[in-house]
Every structure is written in C-alpha cells, then in structure tokens.
Amino acid sequence: QVRLVESGGGLVQAGGSLRLSCTVSAKIFTIERGWYRQAPGKQREMVAIITRGGSTNYADSVKGRFTISRDNSNNTVYLQMNSLKPEDTAVYYCNARTTVFLYWGQGTQVTVSS
C-alpha cells in the first residue's frame, strides 16, 4: 500500500519560516510531485509542483517565498516556506503522480499568526 507521510507543519508568526516534508512509503516511480493547500471555506489550490527532472511551477501568491525541491533517491519532496503570511494558513497536502495514478497525503496544518 502506498502512503504519503507529511511532516513539518505547525504554528508560526508572520514573517517566519517552515519546511514541509513528504515521503512516499513505497518504492514507486513518480513523474511529478506537488504541494497543494486548502483554507477553510476555499477550494484546494496548487502551491508548487516539481517534475522528476526538476522543472518547477509555483502559484503566483507564493513565488519568491516558497521553494519546492525533491530527493528522488528517497522519494521525498520538500516545501521551504519563507516570509509566511496569515493568508498562507491552510492544510497543506502533498501528492505523488505516477503514469497511472495520483496519490495524496493526509495533510498537515500550517497556521500563520499576525
């Protein structure tokens, strides 16, 4: 069974930083990894994605503040979040895309206080 295990969420003051990690429990070949978030009362939105080759794409709201990276050797993806704002408060979900399936993590809460 494939599981995505996320860690690194928490409570931080505005202007602070957090680093999220997400590891896949099984040895699967992923072509793309991503981070999404969902704030209360809002739809889930893309935050950042990274291909196996290292190409990245970011939501406009996080460009210049967040950095996505991946370690293919241990199937882990990271999200470094700097200069956090209260509007970044949400549950953050990671995913892992193979050629046939898309797996999701259980989510980790990020709360930014003003």
CSV table of C-alpha atoms in Angstrom, one decimal:
chain,number,residue,atom,x,y,z
A,1,GLN,CA,0.0,0.0,0.0
A,2,VAL,CA,1.3,3.4,-0.9
A,3,ARG,CA,1.2,6.1,1.7
A,4,LEU,CA,2.4,9.7,1.7
A,5,VAL,CA,3.7,10.8,5.1
A,6,GLU,CA,3.9,14.6,5.6
A,7,SER,CA,5.6,16.4,8.4
A,8,GLY,CA,6.7,19.9,9.3
A,9,GLY,CA,3.5,21.8,9.8
A,10,GLY,CA,2.8,24.0,12.8
A,11,LEU,CA,2.1,27.4,14.2
A,12,VAL,CA,4.4,30.3,13.2
A,13,GLN,CA,4.3,34.1,13.4
A,14,ALA,CA,4.0,36.2,10.2
A,15,GLY,CA,7.4,36.6,8.6
A,16,GLY,CA,8.6,33.2,9.9
A,17,SER,CA,9.6,30.0,8.0
A,18,LEU,CA,8.6,26.4,7.9
A,19,ARG,CA,9.8,23.4,6.0
A,20,LEU,CA,7.4,20.7,5.0
A,21,SER,CA,8.5,17.2,4.0
A,22,CYS,CA,6.5,14.4,2.3
A,23,THR,CA,7.9,10.9,1.9
A,24,VAL,CA,6.3,8.0,-0.1
A,25,SER,CA,6.2,4.8,1.8
A,26,ALA,CA,6.7,2.5,-1.2
A,27,LYS,CA,9.2,2.4,-4.0
A,28,ILE,CA,7.2,3.9,-6.8
A,29,PHE,CA,8.3,5.8,-9.9
A,30,THR,CA,6.9,9.3,-9.6
A,31,ILE,CA,6.9,11.6,-12.6
A,32,GLU,CA,5.7,14.6,-10.6
A,33,ARG,CA,5.4,15.7,-7.0
A,34,GLY,CA,3.3,18.6,-5.7
A,35,TRP,CA,2.1,20.6,-2.8
A,36,TYR,CA,-1.5,21.9,-2.6
A,37,ARG,CA,-3.3,23.7,0.2
A,38,GLN,CA,-6.9,24.2,1.3
A,39,ALA,CA,-8.0,27.1,3.6
A,40,PRO,CA,-11.3,27.0,5.4
A,41,GLY,CA,-14.2,27.6,3.1
A,42,LYS,CA,-12.0,27.6,0.0
A,43,GLN,CA,-11.1,25.1,-2.7
A,44,ARG,CA,-7.9,23.2,-2.8
A,45,GLU,CA,-5.3,25.1,-4.8
A,46,MET,CA,-1.9,24.3,-6.2
A,47,VAL,CA,1.0,25.8,-4.4
A,48,ALA,CA,4.0,24.2,-6.2
A,49,ILE,CA,4.9,21.3,-8.4
A,50,ILE,CA,8.1,19.7,-9.5
A,51,THR,CA,8.8,17.2,-12.2
A,52,ARG,CA,11.2,14.3,-11.9
A,53,GLY,CA,13.6,16.3,-14.0
A,54,GLY,CA,13.4,19.2,-11.6
A,55,SER,CA,11.2,21.7,-13.5
A,56,THR,CA,9.0,23.7,-11.1
A,57,ASN,CA,5.9,25.7,-11.2
A,58,TYR,CA,4.5,28.0,-8.4
A,59,ALA,CA,1.3,29.7,-7.6
A,60,ASP,CA,1.7,33.5,-8.1
A,61,SER,CA,0.9,34.1,-4.4
A,62,VAL,CA,4.0,32.1,-3.3
A,63,LYS,CA,6.6,33.0,-5.9
A,64,GLY,CA,9.8,34.3,-4.4
A,65,ARG,CA,8.8,33.0,-0.9
A,66,PHE,CA,8.3,29.2,-1.3
A,67,THR,CA,10.8,26.7,-2.8
A,68,ILE,CA,9.9,23.1,-3.8
A,69,SER,CA,12.6,20.5,-4.1
A,70,ARG,CA,12.8,16.7,-4.3
A,71,ASP,CA,15.1,13.9,-3.5
A,72,ASN,CA,14.4,11.1,-5.9
A,73,SER,CA,16.7,8.7,-4.1
A,74,ASN,CA,14.3,8.5,-1.1
A,75,ASN,CA,11.1,9.7,-2.8
A,76,THR,CA,10.8,12.8,-0.7
A,77,VAL,CA,9.6,16.2,-1.6
A,78,TYR,CA,10.1,19.4,0.4
A,79,LEU,CA,8.5,22.8,0.6
A,80,GLN,CA,10.6,25.5,2.1
A,81,MET,CA,8.2,28.4,3.1
A,82,ASN,CA,9.7,31.7,4.0
A,83,SER,CA,8.2,35.1,4.7
A,84,LEU,CA,5.0,33.4,5.7
A,85,LYS,CA,1.8,35.5,5.8
A,86,PRO,CA,-1.5,34.9,7.6
A,87,GLU,CA,-3.2,34.2,4.3
A,88,ASP,CA,-0.9,31.1,3.9
A,89,THR,CA,-2.8,29.5,6.7
A,90,ALA,CA,-4.3,26.2,5.4
A,91,VAL,CA,-4.0,22.5,5.4
A,92,TYR,CA,-1.1,21.6,3.1
A,93,TYR,CA,-1.3,18.3,1.1
A,94,CYS,CA,1.4,16.7,-0.9
A,95,ASN,CA,0.8,14.4,-3.8
A,96,ALA,CA,2.8,11.9,-6.0
A,97,ARG,CA,1.9,11.3,-9.6
A,98,THR,CA,2.9,8.1,-11.5
A,99,THR,CA,2.0,7.3,-15.0
A,100,VAL,CA,-1.3,5.7,-13.9
A,101,PHE,CA,-2.2,7.1,-10.5
A,102,LEU,CA,-2.2,10.1,-8.3
A,103,TYR,CA,-1.6,9.6,-4.6
A,104,TRP,CA,-2.4,12.1,-1.8
A,105,GLY,CA,-1.1,12.7,1.7
A,106,GLN,CA,-3.4,13.2,4.7
A,107,GLY,CA,-2.5,16.9,5.1
A,108,THR,CA,-0.6,18.9,7.6
A,109,GLN,CA,-1.9,22.1,9.2
A,110,VAL,CA,0.1,25.4,8.8
A,111,THR,CA,-1.1,28.3,10.8
A,112,VAL,CA,0.4,31.8,10.5
A,113,SER,CA,-0.4,34.3,13.2
A,114,SER,CA,-0.4,38.0,12.6
